[in-house]
mmCIF file of C-alpha atoms in Angstrom:
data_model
loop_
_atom_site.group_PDB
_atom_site.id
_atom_site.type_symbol
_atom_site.label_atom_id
_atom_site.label_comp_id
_atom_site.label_asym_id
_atom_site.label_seq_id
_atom_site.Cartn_x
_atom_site.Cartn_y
_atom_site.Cartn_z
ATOM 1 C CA UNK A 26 -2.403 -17.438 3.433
ATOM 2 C CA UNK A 27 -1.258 -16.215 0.228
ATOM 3 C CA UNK A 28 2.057 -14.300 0.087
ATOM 4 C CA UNK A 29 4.097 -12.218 -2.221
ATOM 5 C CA UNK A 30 7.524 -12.319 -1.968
ATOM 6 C CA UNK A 31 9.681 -9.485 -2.915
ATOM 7 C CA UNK A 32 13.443 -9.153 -3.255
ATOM 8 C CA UNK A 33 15.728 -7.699 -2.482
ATOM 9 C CA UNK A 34 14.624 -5.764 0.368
ATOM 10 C CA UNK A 35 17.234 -3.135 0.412
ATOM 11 C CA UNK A 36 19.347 -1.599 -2.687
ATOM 12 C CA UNK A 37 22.365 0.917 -3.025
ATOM 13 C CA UNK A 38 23.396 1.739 -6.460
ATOM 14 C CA UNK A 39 25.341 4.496 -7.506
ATOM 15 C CA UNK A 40 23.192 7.397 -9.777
ATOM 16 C CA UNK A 41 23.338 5.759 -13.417
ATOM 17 C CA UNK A 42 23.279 1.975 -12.171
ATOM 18 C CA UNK A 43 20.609 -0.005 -13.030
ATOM 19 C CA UNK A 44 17.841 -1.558 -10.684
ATOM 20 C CA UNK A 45 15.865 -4.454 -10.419
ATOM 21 C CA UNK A 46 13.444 -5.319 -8.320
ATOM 22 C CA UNK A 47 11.838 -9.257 -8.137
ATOM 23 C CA UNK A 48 8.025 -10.358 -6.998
ATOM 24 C CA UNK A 49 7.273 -13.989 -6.845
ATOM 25 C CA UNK A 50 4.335 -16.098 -5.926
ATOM 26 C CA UNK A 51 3.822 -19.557 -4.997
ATOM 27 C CA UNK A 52 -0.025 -19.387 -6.735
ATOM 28 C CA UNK A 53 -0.941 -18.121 -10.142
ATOM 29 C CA UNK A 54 -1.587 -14.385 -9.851
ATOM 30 C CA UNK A 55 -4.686 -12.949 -11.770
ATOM 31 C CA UNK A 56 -3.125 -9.388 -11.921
ATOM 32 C CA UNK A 57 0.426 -7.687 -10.389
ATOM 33 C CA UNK A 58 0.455 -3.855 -9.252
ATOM 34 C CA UNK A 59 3.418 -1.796 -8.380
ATOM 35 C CA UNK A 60 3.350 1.426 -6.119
ATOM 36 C CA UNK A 61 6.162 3.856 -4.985
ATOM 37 C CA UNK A 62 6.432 5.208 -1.939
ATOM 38 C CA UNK A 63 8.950 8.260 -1.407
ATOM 39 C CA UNK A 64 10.502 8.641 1.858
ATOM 40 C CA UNK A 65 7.905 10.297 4.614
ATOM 41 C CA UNK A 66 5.215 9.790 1.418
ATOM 42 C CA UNK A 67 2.042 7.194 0.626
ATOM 43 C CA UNK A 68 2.425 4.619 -1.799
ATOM 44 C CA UNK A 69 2.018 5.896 -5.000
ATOM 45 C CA UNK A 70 0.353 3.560 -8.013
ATOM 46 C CA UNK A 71 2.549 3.059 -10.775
ATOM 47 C CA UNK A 72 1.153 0.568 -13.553
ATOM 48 C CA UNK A 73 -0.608 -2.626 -13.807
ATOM 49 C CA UNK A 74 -0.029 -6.127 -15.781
ATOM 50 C CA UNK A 75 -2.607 -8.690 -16.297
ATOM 51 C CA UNK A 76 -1.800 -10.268 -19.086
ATOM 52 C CA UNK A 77 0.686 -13.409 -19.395
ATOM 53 C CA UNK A 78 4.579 -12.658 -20.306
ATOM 54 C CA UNK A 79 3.388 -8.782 -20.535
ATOM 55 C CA UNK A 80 5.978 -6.066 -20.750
ATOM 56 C CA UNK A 81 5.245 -2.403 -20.216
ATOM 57 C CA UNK A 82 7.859 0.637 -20.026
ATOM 58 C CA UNK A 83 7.422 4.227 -18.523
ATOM 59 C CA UNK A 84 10.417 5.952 -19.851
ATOM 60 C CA UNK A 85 13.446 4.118 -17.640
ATOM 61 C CA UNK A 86 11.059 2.025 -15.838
ATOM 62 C CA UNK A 87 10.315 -1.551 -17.215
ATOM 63 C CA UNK A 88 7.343 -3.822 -15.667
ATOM 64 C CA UNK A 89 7.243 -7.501 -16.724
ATOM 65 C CA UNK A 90 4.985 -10.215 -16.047
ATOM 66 C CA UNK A 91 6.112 -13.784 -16.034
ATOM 67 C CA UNK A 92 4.970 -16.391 -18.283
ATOM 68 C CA UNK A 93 3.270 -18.327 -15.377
ATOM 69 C CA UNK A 94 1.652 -14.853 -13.510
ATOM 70 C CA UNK A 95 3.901 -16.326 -10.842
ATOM 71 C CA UNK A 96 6.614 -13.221 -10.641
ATOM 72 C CA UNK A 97 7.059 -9.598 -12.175
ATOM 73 C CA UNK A 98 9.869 -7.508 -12.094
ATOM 74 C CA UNK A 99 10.591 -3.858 -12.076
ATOM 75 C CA UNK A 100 13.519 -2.685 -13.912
ATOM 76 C CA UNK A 101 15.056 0.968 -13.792
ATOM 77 C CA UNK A 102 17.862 1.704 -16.388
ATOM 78 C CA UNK A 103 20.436 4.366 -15.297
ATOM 79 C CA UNK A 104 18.933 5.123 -11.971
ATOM 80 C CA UNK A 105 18.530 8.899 -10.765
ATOM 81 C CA UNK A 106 18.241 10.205 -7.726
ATOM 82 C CA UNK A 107 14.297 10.927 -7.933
ATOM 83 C CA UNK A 108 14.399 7.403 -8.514
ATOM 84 C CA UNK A 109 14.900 6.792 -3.953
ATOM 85 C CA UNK A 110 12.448 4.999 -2.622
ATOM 86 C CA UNK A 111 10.096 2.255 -1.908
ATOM 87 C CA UNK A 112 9.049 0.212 -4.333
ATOM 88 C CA UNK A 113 5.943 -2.386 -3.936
ATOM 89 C CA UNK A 114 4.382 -5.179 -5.751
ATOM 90 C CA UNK A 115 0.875 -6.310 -5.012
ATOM 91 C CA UNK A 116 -1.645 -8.910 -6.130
ATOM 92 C CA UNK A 117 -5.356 -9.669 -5.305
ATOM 93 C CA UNK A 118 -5.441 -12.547 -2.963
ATOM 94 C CA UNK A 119 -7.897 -15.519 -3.615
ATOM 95 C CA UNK A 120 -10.455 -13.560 -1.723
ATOM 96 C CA UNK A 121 -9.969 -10.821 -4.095
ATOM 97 C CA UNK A 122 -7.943 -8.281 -2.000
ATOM 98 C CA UNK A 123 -4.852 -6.477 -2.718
ATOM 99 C CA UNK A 124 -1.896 -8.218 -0.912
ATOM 100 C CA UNK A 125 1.508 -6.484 -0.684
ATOM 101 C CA UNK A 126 4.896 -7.791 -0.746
ATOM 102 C CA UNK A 127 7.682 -6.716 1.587
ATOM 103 C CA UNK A 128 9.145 -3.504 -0.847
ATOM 104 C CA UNK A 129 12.512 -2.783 -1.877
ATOM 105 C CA UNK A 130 13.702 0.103 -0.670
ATOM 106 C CA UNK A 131 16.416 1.727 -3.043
ATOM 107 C CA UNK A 132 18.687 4.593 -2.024
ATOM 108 C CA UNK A 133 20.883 5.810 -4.616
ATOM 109 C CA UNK A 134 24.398 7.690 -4.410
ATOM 110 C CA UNK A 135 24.632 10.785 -6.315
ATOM 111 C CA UNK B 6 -3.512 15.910 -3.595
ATOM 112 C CA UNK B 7 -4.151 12.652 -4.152
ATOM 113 C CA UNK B 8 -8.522 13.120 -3.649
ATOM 114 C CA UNK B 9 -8.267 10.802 -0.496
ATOM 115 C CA UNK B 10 -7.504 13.357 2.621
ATOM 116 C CA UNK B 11 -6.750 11.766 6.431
ATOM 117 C CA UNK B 12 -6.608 13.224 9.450
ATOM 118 C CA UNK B 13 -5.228 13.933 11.578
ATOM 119 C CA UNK B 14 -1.413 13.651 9.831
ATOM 120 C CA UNK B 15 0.385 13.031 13.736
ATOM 121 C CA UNK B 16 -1.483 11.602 16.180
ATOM 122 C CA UNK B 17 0.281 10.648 19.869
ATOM 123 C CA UNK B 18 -2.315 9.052 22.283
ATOM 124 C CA UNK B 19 -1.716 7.373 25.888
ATOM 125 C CA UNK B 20 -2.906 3.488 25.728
ATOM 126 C CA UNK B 21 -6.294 4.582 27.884
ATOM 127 C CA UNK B 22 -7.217 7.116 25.629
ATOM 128 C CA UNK B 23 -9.776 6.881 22.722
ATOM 129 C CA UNK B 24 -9.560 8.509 19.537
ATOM 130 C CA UNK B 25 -10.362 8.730 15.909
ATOM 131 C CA UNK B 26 -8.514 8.640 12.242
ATOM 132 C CA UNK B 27 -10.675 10.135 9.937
ATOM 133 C CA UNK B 28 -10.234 9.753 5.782
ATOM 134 C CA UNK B 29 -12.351 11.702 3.130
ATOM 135 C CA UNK B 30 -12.399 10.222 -0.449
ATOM 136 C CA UNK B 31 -13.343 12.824 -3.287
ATOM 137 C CA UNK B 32 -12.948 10.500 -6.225
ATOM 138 C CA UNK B 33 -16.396 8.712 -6.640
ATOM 139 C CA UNK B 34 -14.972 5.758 -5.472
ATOM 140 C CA UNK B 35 -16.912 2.318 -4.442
ATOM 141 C CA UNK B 36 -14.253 0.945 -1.749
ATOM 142 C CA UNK B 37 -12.028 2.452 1.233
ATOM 143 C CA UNK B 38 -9.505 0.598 3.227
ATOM 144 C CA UNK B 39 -7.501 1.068 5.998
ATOM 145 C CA UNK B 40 -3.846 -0.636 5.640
ATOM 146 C CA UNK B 41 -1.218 -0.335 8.886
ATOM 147 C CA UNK B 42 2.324 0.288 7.698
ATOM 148 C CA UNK B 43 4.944 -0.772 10.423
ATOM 149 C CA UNK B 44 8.395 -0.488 10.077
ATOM 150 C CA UNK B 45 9.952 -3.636 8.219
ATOM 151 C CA UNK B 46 6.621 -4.960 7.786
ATOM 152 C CA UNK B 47 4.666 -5.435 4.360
ATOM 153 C CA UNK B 48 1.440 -3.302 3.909
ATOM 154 C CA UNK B 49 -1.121 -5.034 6.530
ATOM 155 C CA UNK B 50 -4.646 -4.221 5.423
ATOM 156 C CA UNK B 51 -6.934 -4.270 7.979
ATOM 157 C CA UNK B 52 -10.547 -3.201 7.036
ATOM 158 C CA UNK B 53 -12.538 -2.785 3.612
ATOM 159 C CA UNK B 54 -15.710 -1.395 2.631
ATOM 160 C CA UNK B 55 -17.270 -2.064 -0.324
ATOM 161 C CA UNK B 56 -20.458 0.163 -1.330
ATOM 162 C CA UNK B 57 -20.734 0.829 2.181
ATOM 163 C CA UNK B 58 -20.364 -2.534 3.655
ATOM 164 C CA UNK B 59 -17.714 -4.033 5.515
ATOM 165 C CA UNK B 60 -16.311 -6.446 3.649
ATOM 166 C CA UNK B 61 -13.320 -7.916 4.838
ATOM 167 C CA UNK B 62 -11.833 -7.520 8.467
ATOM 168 C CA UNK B 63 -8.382 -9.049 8.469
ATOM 169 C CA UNK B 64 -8.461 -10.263 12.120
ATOM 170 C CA UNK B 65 -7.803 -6.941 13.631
ATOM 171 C CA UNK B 66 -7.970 -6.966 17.656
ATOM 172 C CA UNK B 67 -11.566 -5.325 18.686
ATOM 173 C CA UNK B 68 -9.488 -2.024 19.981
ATOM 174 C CA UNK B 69 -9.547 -0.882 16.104
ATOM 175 C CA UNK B 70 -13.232 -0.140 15.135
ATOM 176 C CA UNK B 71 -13.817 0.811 11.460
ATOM 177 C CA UNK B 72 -16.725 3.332 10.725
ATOM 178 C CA UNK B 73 -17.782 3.729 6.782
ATOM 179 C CA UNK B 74 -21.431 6.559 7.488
ATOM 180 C CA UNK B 75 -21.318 7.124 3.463
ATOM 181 C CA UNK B 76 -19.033 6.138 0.199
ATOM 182 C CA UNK B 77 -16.558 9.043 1.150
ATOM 183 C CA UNK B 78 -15.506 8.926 4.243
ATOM 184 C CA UNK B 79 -14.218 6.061 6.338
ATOM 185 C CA UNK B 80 -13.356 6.366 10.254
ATOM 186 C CA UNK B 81 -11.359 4.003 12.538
ATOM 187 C CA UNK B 82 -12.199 4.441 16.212
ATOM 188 C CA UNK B 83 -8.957 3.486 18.702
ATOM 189 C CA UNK B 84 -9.255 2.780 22.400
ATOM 190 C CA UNK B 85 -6.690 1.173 24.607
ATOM 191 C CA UNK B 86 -4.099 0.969 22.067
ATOM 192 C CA UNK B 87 -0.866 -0.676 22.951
ATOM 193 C CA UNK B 88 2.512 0.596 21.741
ATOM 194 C CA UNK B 89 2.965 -1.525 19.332
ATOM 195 C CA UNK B 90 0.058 0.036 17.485
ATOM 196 C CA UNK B 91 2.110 2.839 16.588
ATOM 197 C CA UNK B 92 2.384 2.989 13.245
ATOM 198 C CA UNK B 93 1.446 4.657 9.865
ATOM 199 C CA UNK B 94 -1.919 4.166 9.223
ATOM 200 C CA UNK B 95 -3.086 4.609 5.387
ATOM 201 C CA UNK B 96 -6.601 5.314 4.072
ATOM 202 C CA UNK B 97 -7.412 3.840 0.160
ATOM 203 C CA UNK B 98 -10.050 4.071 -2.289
ATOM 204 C CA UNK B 99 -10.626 2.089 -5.078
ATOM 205 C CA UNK B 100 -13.097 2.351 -7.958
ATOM 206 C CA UNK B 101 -13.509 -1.231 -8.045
ATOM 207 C CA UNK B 102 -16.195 -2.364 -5.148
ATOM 208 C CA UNK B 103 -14.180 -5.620 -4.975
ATOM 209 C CA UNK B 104 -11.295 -4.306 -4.411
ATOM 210 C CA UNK B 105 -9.347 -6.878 -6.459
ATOM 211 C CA UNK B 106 -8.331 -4.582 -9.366
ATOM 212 C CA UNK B 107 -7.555 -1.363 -10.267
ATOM 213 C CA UNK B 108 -5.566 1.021 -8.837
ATOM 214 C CA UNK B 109 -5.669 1.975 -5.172
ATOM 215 C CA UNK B 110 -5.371 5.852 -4.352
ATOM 216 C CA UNK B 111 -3.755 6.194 -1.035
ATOM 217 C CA UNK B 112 -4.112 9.081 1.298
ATOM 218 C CA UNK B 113 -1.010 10.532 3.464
ATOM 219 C CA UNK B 114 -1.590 8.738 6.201
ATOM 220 C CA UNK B 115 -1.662 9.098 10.184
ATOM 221 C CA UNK B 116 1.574 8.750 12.196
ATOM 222 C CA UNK B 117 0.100 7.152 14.815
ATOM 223 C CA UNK B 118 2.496 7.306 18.493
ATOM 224 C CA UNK B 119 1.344 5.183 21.522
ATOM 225 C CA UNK B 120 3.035 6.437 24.532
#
């Protein structure tokens, strides 16, 4: 079935590092999502790109989706510790659903 | 408060017992899921409703039984559960009845334990 990939699966920066986060697809995505998920928390929705090569930012986080709707990628710039966490990407599937990749969980080192 | 409220929040159940999740959707929404969060595993979803209807069951054994009375509240029945059912289990809504887009308001979850 489909899949979404997502990499890395683990991250350890130190507080100020920057972050990135990869999603890739083997089929054309129609849409990407990404959610949050704090530790003992729920996934949390953060934004959502539809549109070929789009970029959106939410202050140090950066969302961009690839030319092809293949891959996104989340980018945090000078990471903080409210920043620890899960982080997902999803897509609808060719039935329509929301499939999720793996997550990246990031821990960061004050 | 996310508007999508499970219980209950722990759950620990022997594998002959039966029991019940229960989620509660105050959003208006058209579609609920249930999704089963393992460790080290992706997301799994495992039941939608759409408008009341089942509308996708992601080959989930028959000891999981989904229950959707009315657009806000979603059940999911368990009897003989093995352990490696324990898990998180996560109630959504979504305001599109397809489910494919839009964002997805999760609930808390259940910490399910199968002893």
């Amino acid at each position: 079935g489909q899949q979404v990939m997502q990499i890395p699966q683990y991250q350890h920066v130190q507080e100020g590092e920057d972050f990135t986060t990869y999603c890739n697809s083997s089929t054309t995505l129609s849409n990407i999502q990404w959610y949050k998920q704090r530790p003992g928390g729920h996934p949390v929705f953060l934004i959502q790109l539809v549109k070929s090569g789009e970029v959106k930012k939410q202050k140090r986080l950066t969302f961009q989706f690839g030319e092809a709707k293949k891959n996104s990628s989340l980018h945090i710039t000078a990471t903080q510790t409210t920043d620890v966490g899960t982080y997902f990407c999803c897509s609808s599937s060719n039935t329509g659903k929301l499939i999720f990749g793996q997550g990246t969980t990031l821990q960061v080192k004050p | 408060e996310t508007g999508v409220t499970q219980t209950p929040r722990h759950l620990v159940m022997g594998m002959t017992n039966k029991k019940s999740l229960k989620c509660e959707q105050h959003l208006g929404h058209n579609a609920m899921y249930w999704y089963k969060q393992s460790a080290k595993k992706p997301l799994e979803l495992m039941f939608v409703y759409s408008l009341e209807e089942r509308v996708e069951n992601n080959s989930v054994p028959s000891r999981f039984s989904p229950e959707c009375p009315n657009s806000s509240h979603l059940f999911l029945h368990l009897h003989t559960l093995q352990p490696e059912d324990s898990a998180l289990y996560l109630c959504a809504s979504s305001q599109d009845p397809t489910g494919g887009n839009g964002e997805l308001f999760f609930g808390e979850g259940s910490r399910l334990t199968v002893l």
